[in-house]
Short mmCIF file of C-alpha atoms and ligand atoms in Angstrom, two decimals:
data_model
loop_
_atom_site.label_atom_id
_atom_site.label_comp_id
_atom_site.label_asym_id
_atom_site.label_seq_id
_atom_site.Cartn_x
_atom_site.Cartn_y
_atom_site.Cartn_z
CA UNK A 1 -26.61 283.56 -25.38
CA UNK A 2 -28.75 286.48 -26.37
CA UNK A 3 -26.67 288.97 -28.29
CA UNK A 4 -28.20 291.92 -26.47
CA UNK A 5 -27.14 290.69 -23.04
CA UNK A 6 -23.66 289.53 -23.98
CA UNK A 7 -22.69 292.34 -26.35
CA UNK A 8 -20.34 294.27 -24.10
CA UNK A 9 -19.91 296.95 -26.76
CA UNK A 10 -23.60 297.85 -26.41
CA UNK A 11 -24.40 299.78 -23.25
CA UNK A 12 -28.13 299.97 -23.93
CA UNK A 13 -30.03 297.52 -21.72
CA UNK A 14 -31.85 294.80 -23.62
CA UNK A 15 -35.56 295.30 -24.24
CA UNK A 16 -35.88 292.00 -26.11
CA UNK A 17 -36.90 289.91 -23.11
CA UNK A 18 -38.02 286.93 -25.21
CA UNK A 19 -34.45 286.52 -26.48
CA UNK A 20 -33.15 285.84 -22.94
CA UNK A 21 -34.61 282.33 -22.72
CA UNK A 22 -31.74 280.94 -24.78
CA UNK A 23 -29.29 281.99 -22.06
CA UNK A 24 -30.66 279.33 -19.66
CA UNK A 25 -29.35 275.82 -20.39
CA UNK A 26 -31.71 274.11 -17.91
CA UNK A 27 -34.68 275.22 -19.99
CA UNK A 28 -33.44 273.35 -23.05
CA UNK A 29 -34.01 269.91 -21.47
CA UNK A 30 -36.92 267.48 -21.57
CA UNK A 31 -38.62 266.13 -18.44
CA UNK A 32 -40.76 262.96 -18.53
CA UNK A 33 -40.40 263.10 -22.32
CA UNK A 34 -41.75 266.67 -22.57
CA UNK A 35 -39.98 269.97 -23.00
CA UNK A 36 -39.40 271.41 -19.52
CA UNK A 37 -41.94 274.07 -18.60
CA UNK A 38 -40.41 275.71 -15.56
CA UNK A 39 -42.98 277.66 -13.56
CA UNK A 40 -41.35 277.49 -10.14
CA UNK A 41 -39.00 280.47 -10.24
CA UNK A 42 -40.39 281.93 -7.01
CA UNK A 43 -38.89 278.89 -5.24
CA UNK A 44 -35.61 278.99 -7.20
CA UNK A 45 -34.95 280.56 -10.57
CA UNK A 46 -32.67 278.99 -13.17
CA UNK A 47 -29.16 280.30 -13.84
CA UNK A 48 -28.02 281.81 -17.13
CA UNK A 49 -24.85 280.45 -18.73
CA UNK A 50 -22.94 283.57 -17.63
CA UNK A 51 -23.58 282.69 -13.96
CA UNK A 52 -22.69 279.03 -14.50
CA UNK A 53 -19.44 280.08 -16.22
CA UNK A 54 -18.52 282.50 -13.42
CA UNK A 55 -19.08 279.75 -10.83
CA UNK A 56 -17.01 277.29 -12.89
CA UNK A 57 -14.10 279.70 -13.24
CA UNK A 58 -14.12 280.63 -9.56
CA UNK A 59 -14.28 277.04 -8.39
CA UNK A 60 -12.01 275.66 -11.12
CA UNK A 61 -9.21 278.23 -11.17
CA UNK A 62 -9.50 280.71 -8.30
CA UNK A 63 -10.56 278.48 -5.42
CA UNK A 64 -8.83 279.63 -2.22
CA UNK A 65 -9.84 281.32 1.01
CA UNK A 66 -10.44 285.07 1.11
CA UNK A 67 -8.83 287.84 3.17
CA UNK A 68 -6.25 285.41 4.52
CA UNK A 69 -3.50 284.44 2.10
CA UNK A 70 -0.87 286.55 0.36
CA UNK A 71 -0.57 284.00 -2.44
CA UNK A 72 -1.94 284.56 -5.91
CA UNK A 73 -5.04 282.36 -5.67
CA UNK A 74 -6.15 283.86 -2.37
CA UNK A 75 -5.69 287.32 -3.81
CA UNK A 76 -7.76 286.37 -6.85
CA UNK A 77 -10.49 284.86 -4.67
CA UNK A 78 -10.55 287.96 -2.45
CA UNK A 79 -10.75 290.23 -5.47
CA UNK A 80 -13.59 288.18 -6.99
CA UNK A 81 -15.50 288.07 -3.69
CA UNK A 82 -15.13 291.79 -2.96
CA UNK A 83 -15.89 292.70 -6.56
CA UNK A 84 -19.17 290.75 -6.24
CA UNK A 85 -19.97 292.84 -3.18
CA UNK A 86 -19.25 296.05 -5.09
CA UNK A 87 -21.48 294.93 -7.97
CA UNK A 88 -24.33 294.18 -5.57
CA UNK A 89 -23.80 297.58 -3.90
CA UNK A 90 -23.91 299.34 -7.22
CA UNK A 91 -26.94 297.35 -8.41
CA UNK A 92 -29.12 298.22 -5.40
CA UNK A 93 -27.58 301.71 -5.10
CA UNK A 94 -26.33 301.30 -1.53
CA UNK A 95 -24.09 304.12 -0.35
CA UNK A 96 -21.14 301.93 0.63
CA UNK A 97 -19.91 298.34 0.33
CA UNK A 98 -19.84 298.36 4.14
CA UNK A 99 -23.64 298.16 3.91
CA UNK A 100 -23.61 294.86 1.98
CA UNK A 101 -23.42 291.81 4.24
CA UNK A 102 -23.20 288.44 2.51
CA UNK A 103 -25.38 285.80 4.17
CA UNK A 104 -26.76 282.38 3.21
CA UNK A 105 -30.00 283.95 2.00
CA UNK A 106 -33.03 285.97 2.99
CA UNK A 107 -33.75 283.76 5.98
CA UNK A 108 -30.31 284.29 7.45
CA UNK A 109 -30.42 288.02 6.66
CA UNK A 110 -33.66 288.48 8.60
CA UNK A 111 -32.41 286.33 11.48
CA UNK A 112 -29.32 288.53 11.64
CA UNK A 113 -31.39 291.71 11.96
CA UNK A 114 -33.82 290.15 14.43
CA UNK A 115 -31.08 288.75 16.65
CA UNK A 116 -28.59 291.61 16.50
CA UNK A 117 -30.74 294.70 16.02
CA UNK A 118 -33.91 293.37 17.63
CA UNK A 119 -32.00 291.67 20.45
CA UNK A 120 -30.22 294.88 21.42
CA UNK A 121 -33.08 297.34 20.90
CA UNK A 122 -36.32 295.64 21.95
CA UNK A 123 -37.73 295.37 25.43
CA UNK A 124 -41.08 294.73 27.11
CA UNK A 125 -43.73 297.16 25.89
CA UNK A 126 -42.18 297.49 22.42
CA UNK A 127 -43.91 296.14 19.34
CA UNK A 128 -42.76 294.62 16.07
CA UNK A 129 -45.25 295.17 13.26
CA UNK A 130 -45.39 292.57 10.49
CA UNK A 131 -48.15 291.54 8.07
CA UNK A 132 -50.35 288.49 7.59
CA UNK A 133 -48.78 287.86 4.20
CA UNK A 134 -45.25 287.20 5.47
CA UNK A 135 -43.14 284.18 4.63
CA UNK A 136 -42.23 282.23 7.77
CA UNK A 137 -38.75 283.74 7.61
CA UNK A 138 -40.22 287.13 8.33
CA UNK A 139 -42.41 285.80 11.16
CA UNK A 140 -40.49 283.22 13.16
CA UNK A 141 -37.25 285.20 13.78
CA UNK A 142 -39.42 288.03 15.16
CA UNK A 143 -41.45 285.63 17.29
CA UNK A 144 -38.22 284.25 18.73
CA UNK A 145 -36.76 287.66 19.54
CA UNK A 146 -40.07 288.93 20.96
CA UNK A 147 -40.17 285.93 23.25
CA UNK A 148 -36.63 286.70 24.42
CA UNK A 149 -37.07 290.43 24.91
CA UNK A 150 -40.69 290.64 26.03
CA UNK A 151 -41.68 292.70 22.96
CA UNK A 152 -44.99 291.99 21.21
CA UNK A 153 -45.45 290.79 17.63
CA UNK A 154 -48.35 292.53 15.89
CA UNK A 155 -49.54 291.22 12.49
CA UNK A 156 -51.42 293.62 10.19
CA UNK A 157 -54.41 291.89 8.55
CA UNK A 158 -54.86 291.54 4.79
CA UNK A 159 -57.96 291.94 2.65
CA UNK A 160 -59.84 289.30 0.64
CA UNK A 161 -57.81 290.35 -2.40
CA UNK A 162 -54.61 289.65 -0.49
CA UNK A 163 -53.67 293.30 -0.13
CA UNK A 164 -52.41 294.88 3.04
CA UNK A 165 -55.25 296.44 5.04
CA UNK A 166 -53.86 299.97 4.92
CA UNK A 167 -56.30 301.35 7.51
CA UNK A 168 -55.28 298.59 9.92
CA UNK A 169 -51.61 299.33 9.23
CA UNK A 170 -52.16 302.99 10.12
CA UNK A 171 -54.06 301.99 13.26
CA UNK A 172 -51.57 299.39 14.48
CA UNK A 173 -48.49 301.56 13.82
CA UNK A 174 -48.04 303.41 17.11
CA UNK A 175 -45.30 304.92 19.21
CA UNK A 176 -44.81 301.43 20.68
CA UNK A 177 -43.78 300.13 17.24
CA UNK A 178 -40.00 299.87 17.15
CA UNK A 179 -39.60 297.70 14.05
CA UNK A 180 -41.79 297.33 10.96
CA UNK A 181 -40.95 294.25 8.87
CA UNK A 182 -42.85 293.49 5.66
CA UNK A 183 -42.53 291.61 2.43
CA UNK A 184 -41.97 293.67 -0.72
CA UNK A 185 -43.59 291.02 -2.96
CA UNK A 186 -45.56 288.14 -1.42
CA UNK A 187 -44.44 284.68 -2.52
CA UNK A 188 -47.82 283.08 -1.80
CA UNK A 189 -50.10 285.76 -3.30
CA UNK A 190 -47.95 287.83 -5.64
CA UNK A 191 -49.07 291.04 -3.93
CA UNK A 192 -46.69 293.97 -4.35
CA UNK A 193 -46.68 296.11 -1.24
CA UNK A 194 -46.41 299.90 -1.51
CA UNK A 195 -42.94 299.82 0.03
CA UNK A 196 -42.06 303.50 -0.14
CA UNK A 197 -45.34 304.57 1.40
CA UNK A 198 -45.10 302.04 4.25
CA UNK A 199 -41.47 302.94 4.92
CA UNK A 200 -42.35 306.65 5.05
CA UNK A 201 -45.16 306.02 7.53
CA UNK A 202 -43.02 303.74 9.69
CA UNK A 203 -40.24 306.31 9.82
CA UNK A 204 -42.70 309.03 10.73
CA UNK A 205 -43.73 306.84 13.67
CA UNK A 206 -40.08 306.43 14.69
CA UNK A 207 -39.74 302.77 13.65
CA UNK A 208 -36.91 301.05 11.81
CA UNK A 209 -37.94 299.18 8.65
CA UNK A 210 -36.87 295.73 7.48
CA UNK A 211 -37.98 294.73 3.97
CA UNK A 212 -38.05 291.11 2.80
CA UNK A 213 -37.06 291.54 -0.83
CA UNK A 214 -36.67 287.85 -1.76
CA UNK A 215 -39.43 287.93 -4.38
CA UNK A 216 -38.95 291.51 -5.51
CA UNK A 217 -35.38 291.22 -6.78
CA UNK A 218 -36.12 289.07 -9.86
CA UNK A 219 -38.98 291.35 -10.95
CA UNK A 220 -38.12 294.89 -9.89
CA UNK A 221 -35.16 297.21 -10.06
CA UNK A 222 -34.69 297.89 -6.36
CA UNK A 223 -32.97 301.08 -5.20
CA UNK A 224 -32.48 300.97 -1.44
CA UNK A 225 -31.75 304.68 -1.15
CA UNK A 226 -34.84 305.59 -3.10
CA UNK A 227 -36.91 303.26 -0.89
CA UNK A 228 -35.10 304.62 2.19
CA UNK A 229 -35.48 301.25 3.94
CA UNK A 230 -33.19 300.56 6.88
CA UNK A 231 -32.63 296.90 6.00
CA UNK A 232 -33.35 294.96 2.81
CA UNK A 233 -32.93 291.17 2.62
CA UNK A 234 -32.69 288.96 -0.47
CA UNK A 235 -31.47 285.60 -1.83
CA UNK A 236 -29.23 284.86 -4.82
CA UNK A 237 -31.11 281.77 -5.96
CA UNK A 238 -34.34 283.66 -6.66
CA UNK A 239 -32.58 286.20 -8.88
CA UNK A 240 -30.80 283.86 -11.33
CA UNK A 241 -27.82 283.25 -9.04
CA UNK A 242 -26.82 280.15 -7.06
CA UNK A 243 -28.10 278.87 -3.72
CA UNK A 244 -26.20 279.45 -0.49
CA UNK A 245 -25.75 283.17 -0.91
CA UNK A 246 -27.89 286.16 0.01
CA UNK A 247 -27.55 289.72 1.11
CA UNK A 248 -28.50 291.87 4.01
CA UNK A 249 -28.37 295.52 3.08
CA UNK A 250 -28.34 297.77 6.14
CA UNK A 251 -27.78 301.46 6.67
CA UNK A 252 -24.22 301.91 7.86
CA UNK A 253 -25.06 303.87 11.02
CA UNK A 254 -27.39 301.08 12.19
CA UNK A 255 -24.98 298.26 11.30
CA UNK A 256 -22.19 300.12 13.12
CA UNK A 257 -24.19 300.21 16.34
CA UNK A 258 -25.31 296.58 16.15
CA UNK A 259 -23.44 293.83 17.99
CA UNK A 260 -22.12 290.86 15.98
CA UNK A 261 -24.42 287.85 16.03
CA UNK A 262 -21.93 285.07 15.34
CA UNK A 263 -18.39 284.77 16.64
CA UNK A 264 -15.33 283.29 14.94
CA UNK A 265 -12.72 284.17 12.37
CA UNK A 266 -13.09 287.18 10.07
CA UNK A 267 -15.46 289.10 12.39
CA UNK A 268 -12.66 290.17 14.79
CA UNK A 269 -9.83 292.67 14.79
CA UNK A 270 -8.02 291.34 17.86
CA UNK A 271 -8.62 288.40 20.17
CA UNK A 272 -7.13 287.88 23.61
CA UNK A 273 -8.37 286.24 26.77
CA UNK A 274 -8.89 289.72 28.16
CA UNK A 275 -11.32 290.63 25.44
CA UNK A 276 -11.99 290.74 21.73
CA UNK A 277 -12.54 293.64 19.35
CA UNK A 278 -14.85 293.48 16.36
CA UNK A 279 -13.90 293.84 12.73
CA UNK A 280 -15.06 296.81 10.67
CA UNK A 281 -18.13 296.46 8.45
CA UNK A 282 -19.00 294.27 6.68
CA UNK A 283 -16.60 291.72 8.23
CA UNK A 284 -18.20 292.13 11.67
CA UNK A 285 -21.23 290.20 10.38
CA UNK A 286 -19.41 287.62 8.25
CA UNK A 287 -17.94 285.15 10.72
CA UNK A 288 -16.06 282.20 9.21
CA UNK A 289 -15.25 281.34 5.62
CA UNK A 290 -18.03 282.67 3.41
CA UNK A 291 -19.58 281.01 0.37
CA UNK A 292 -17.05 282.60 -1.97
CA UNK A 293 -18.05 280.81 -5.15
CA UNK A 294 -21.74 281.53 -4.64
CA UNK A 295 -20.97 285.21 -4.01
CA UNK A 296 -19.10 285.32 -7.31
CA UNK A 297 -22.11 283.67 -8.96
CA UNK A 298 -24.39 286.30 -7.43
CA UNK A 299 -22.09 289.00 -8.80
CA UNK A 300 -22.52 287.49 -12.27
CA UNK A 301 -26.31 287.32 -11.80
CA UNK A 302 -26.35 290.99 -10.87
CA UNK A 303 -24.30 291.81 -13.98
CA UNK A 304 -26.84 289.87 -16.03
CA UNK A 305 -29.81 291.71 -14.52
CA UNK A 306 -28.08 295.08 -14.81
CA UNK A 307 -28.13 294.71 -18.59
CA UNK A 308 -31.88 294.21 -18.79
CA UNK A 309 -34.41 296.97 -19.32
CA UNK A 310 -36.75 296.57 -16.36
CA UNK A 311 -39.63 298.45 -17.93
CA UNK A 312 -39.58 295.85 -20.73
CA UNK A 313 -39.19 293.06 -18.18
CA UNK A 314 -42.16 294.24 -16.12
CA UNK A 315 -44.29 294.55 -19.27
CA UNK A 316 -43.28 291.02 -20.33
CA UNK A 317 -44.18 289.56 -16.94
CA UNK A 318 -47.43 291.52 -16.71
CA UNK A 319 -48.46 290.05 -20.08
CA UNK A 320 -47.62 286.54 -18.81
CA UNK A 321 -49.68 287.06 -15.65
CA UNK A 322 -52.61 288.41 -17.65
CA UNK A 323 -52.52 285.48 -20.08
CA UNK A 324 -52.27 282.95 -17.24
CA UNK A 325 -55.07 284.59 -15.25
CA UNK A 326 -57.30 284.62 -18.31
CA UNK A 327 -56.59 281.04 -19.32
CA UNK A 328 -57.03 279.71 -15.76
CA UNK A 329 -60.62 280.87 -16.11
CA UNK A 330 -61.12 278.00 -18.60
CA UNK A 331 -60.42 275.42 -15.89
CA UNK A 332 -63.55 274.16 -14.12
CA UNK A 333 -63.49 274.88 -10.40
CA UNK A 334 -60.24 276.88 -10.47
CA UNK A 335 -59.98 279.83 -8.09
CA UNK A 336 -57.12 282.28 -7.77
CA UNK A 337 -55.82 283.03 -4.28
CA UNK A 338 -54.44 286.56 -4.32
CA UNK A 339 -56.04 289.09 -6.63
CA UNK A 340 -54.29 292.31 -5.61
CA UNK A 341 -54.37 295.21 -8.05
CA UNK A 342 -50.58 295.35 -8.00
CA UNK A 343 -49.27 291.83 -8.47
CA UNK A 344 -45.98 290.28 -9.52
CA UNK A 345 -46.05 287.29 -11.87
CA UNK A 346 -47.09 284.75 -9.25
CA UNK A 347 -50.33 282.81 -9.69
CA UNK A 348 -51.56 280.84 -6.67
CA UNK A 349 -54.71 278.82 -7.21
CA UNK A 350 -56.86 275.95 -5.99
CA UNK A 351 -59.09 273.64 -8.02
CA UNK A 352 -62.29 272.30 -6.42
CA UNK A 353 -62.07 268.65 -5.54
CA UNK A 354 -58.37 268.23 -6.38
CA UNK A 355 -55.64 268.54 -3.79
CA UNK A 356 -52.89 270.94 -4.77
CA UNK A 357 -50.30 268.16 -4.51
CA UNK A 358 -52.24 266.07 -7.03
CA UNK A 359 -52.38 269.07 -9.35
CA UNK A 360 -48.60 269.42 -9.07
CA UNK A 361 -47.96 265.72 -9.65
CA UNK A 362 -50.23 265.51 -12.70
CA UNK A 363 -48.76 268.54 -14.44
CA UNK A 364 -45.24 267.34 -13.60
CA UNK A 365 -45.93 264.24 -15.69
CA UNK A 366 -46.42 266.66 -18.60
CA UNK A 367 -43.08 268.35 -17.86
CA UNK A 368 -44.63 271.32 -16.05
CA UNK A 369 -42.97 272.35 -12.78
CA UNK A 370 -45.17 274.26 -10.31
CA UNK A 371 -44.94 274.46 -6.56
CA UNK A 372 -47.65 273.12 -4.29
CA UNK A 373 -48.16 273.46 -0.55
CA UNK A 374 -48.36 276.28 1.96
CA UNK A 375 -45.35 278.08 0.47
CA UNK A 376 -43.96 278.69 3.97
CA UNK A 377 -46.81 281.13 4.52
CA UNK A 378 -49.25 279.23 6.74
CA UNK A 379 -51.02 282.36 8.02
CA UNK A 380 -51.86 283.21 4.39
CA UNK A 381 -53.36 279.74 3.88
CA UNK A 382 -55.37 280.15 7.10
CA UNK A 383 -56.57 283.59 5.99
CA UNK A 384 -57.95 282.15 2.74
CA UNK A 385 -59.26 278.95 4.33
CA UNK A 386 -57.13 276.59 2.24
CA UNK A 387 -54.54 274.02 3.30
CA UNK A 388 -52.41 274.49 0.22
CA UNK A 389 -52.37 276.06 -3.23
CA UNK A 390 -50.70 275.25 -6.51
CA UNK A 391 -48.46 278.12 -7.57
CA UNK A 392 -47.17 278.96 -11.02
CA UNK A 393 -44.51 281.64 -10.89
CA UNK A 394 -43.13 283.26 -14.00
CA UNK A 395 -39.71 284.72 -14.65
CA UNK A 396 -38.13 286.64 -17.49
CA UNK A 397 -37.48 283.42 -19.49
CA UNK A 398 -41.10 282.22 -19.56
CA UNK A 399 -43.46 282.67 -22.49
CA UNK A 400 -47.09 282.13 -23.46
CA UNK A 401 -46.39 278.55 -24.60
CA UNK A 402 -45.34 277.70 -21.04
CA UNK A 403 -48.70 278.91 -19.78
CA UNK A 404 -50.60 277.06 -22.48
CA UNK A 405 -48.82 273.84 -21.49
CA UNK A 406 -49.76 274.44 -17.85
CA UNK A 407 -53.41 274.90 -18.81
CA UNK A 408 -53.31 271.70 -20.89
CA UNK A 409 -51.94 269.84 -17.86
CA UNK A 410 -54.58 271.33 -15.56
CA UNK A 411 -57.31 270.31 -18.01
CA UNK A 412 -55.99 266.73 -17.82
CA UNK A 413 -56.04 266.88 -14.02
CA UNK A 414 -59.67 268.01 -14.01
CA UNK A 415 -60.65 265.23 -16.45
CA UNK A 416 -58.88 262.63 -14.35
CA UNK A 417 -60.69 263.67 -11.17
CA UNK A 418 -64.08 264.27 -12.81
N1 LIG B 501 -39.67 281.34 -0.71
C1 LIG B 501 -40.93 279.91 -2.17
O1 LIG B 501 -41.08 278.90 -2.86
P1 LIG B 501 -34.49 281.68 1.47
O2 LIG B 501 -35.02 280.29 1.65
O3 LIG B 501 -33.79 282.17 2.70
O4 LIG B 501 -33.71 281.86 0.22
O5 LIG B 501 -35.78 282.62 1.25
C2 LIG B 501 -36.80 282.64 2.19
C3 LIG B 501 -37.92 283.50 1.71
C4 LIG B 501 -38.16 284.69 2.36
N2 LIG B 501 -39.12 285.52 1.94
C5 LIG B 501 -39.88 285.26 0.88
C6 LIG B 501 -40.91 286.23 0.44
C7 LIG B 501 -39.69 284.06 0.17
O6 LIG B 501 -40.44 283.80 -0.89
C8 LIG B 501 -38.71 283.15 0.62
C9 LIG B 501 -38.52 281.82 -0.05
C10 LIG B 501 -39.61 280.11 -1.47
O7 LIG B 501 -41.80 280.76 -2.08
C11 LIG B 501 -39.24 278.92 -0.65
S1 LIG B 501 -40.34 278.65 0.68
#
């Protein structure tokens, strides 16, 4: 493990980003006889040893149900689960742990808001404003609730660079707009949206704002009170934690007013055949046994991120993106999809005459993992007139050698198809 991250005596966050790679055991392996070059962190990032250890301890020694038993193991599990919630709260600077709802991930978080908040607030004549660069999980839940309530879904167009059309946003945001839902960082294009500005405008128009933060969390230090968003959704597995856990942050006054969306244990105070009363926050939105071990893993991931200097991290990733963008220029027929001025370290591209899936398969043979397809963002693919792209996404553990190996693999793909 990198000394800077694990040295508990040192309170200064680590600026030596390159040293972090050693914390990730998965990156030490070989794939198809080559060192693994993992460039698919936007789909799922790898876990550092500290997260793997926390999961092992929770599952190996503290495994029991939470909030239910008086015995030692249940108390330990409850403590670990609630301490993970407190660490998440602290990390994103939420005002209270009642504002941190554990979910299965971003998708479930957005479905919760759409069903509970949207379902109780929207009616015919209302509008939900989203953008053309949304992941399906920030489109389909809104489509479903609009269909149920009679509200209208309004997508804001994007420019040829893959940026939000700000003039169109201003035009389409009206007094009919009740909810504005947008992605903080686009998974298909890398575009970083001006979240604070959009939130300010939406609030001025009287709308409530839902931010899809799935791709922002591994790259940015998010402060929900500074953003002043009403809801912020994210997934553990994209921020160096495990799968099966995510968070919905919501302002307490809004969550208080919202009805529960799933019924069962944990979300109630009393149950009788005459009627049932709901639990206090956050339990009201956490029906059933939660993914305790994954929550503990997310807590450890948050601890890991909290010890990193994000200015250094952003500089490291900007250098990776610049190097990759430059070197992709050497590949005949390669074209980048998504050229926003403010971009996270996500590089989507197509190569003339080679299907994205073939690109992915050929570089995989050289140990290079990229994602290919529509990235669950079909409207983005339509907008740019492509069926699919290949996408290299970089995280804190990547380096220039990773990019050079990708370019070598792409060169081989071009030769093969020439
Ligand atoms: N994007 C990708 O490869 P879940 O699956 O619930 O953890 O996250 C959904 C999601 C929501 N919003 C954005 C912006 C996302 O990028 C994702 C997941 C993965 O790009 C899988 S499609």
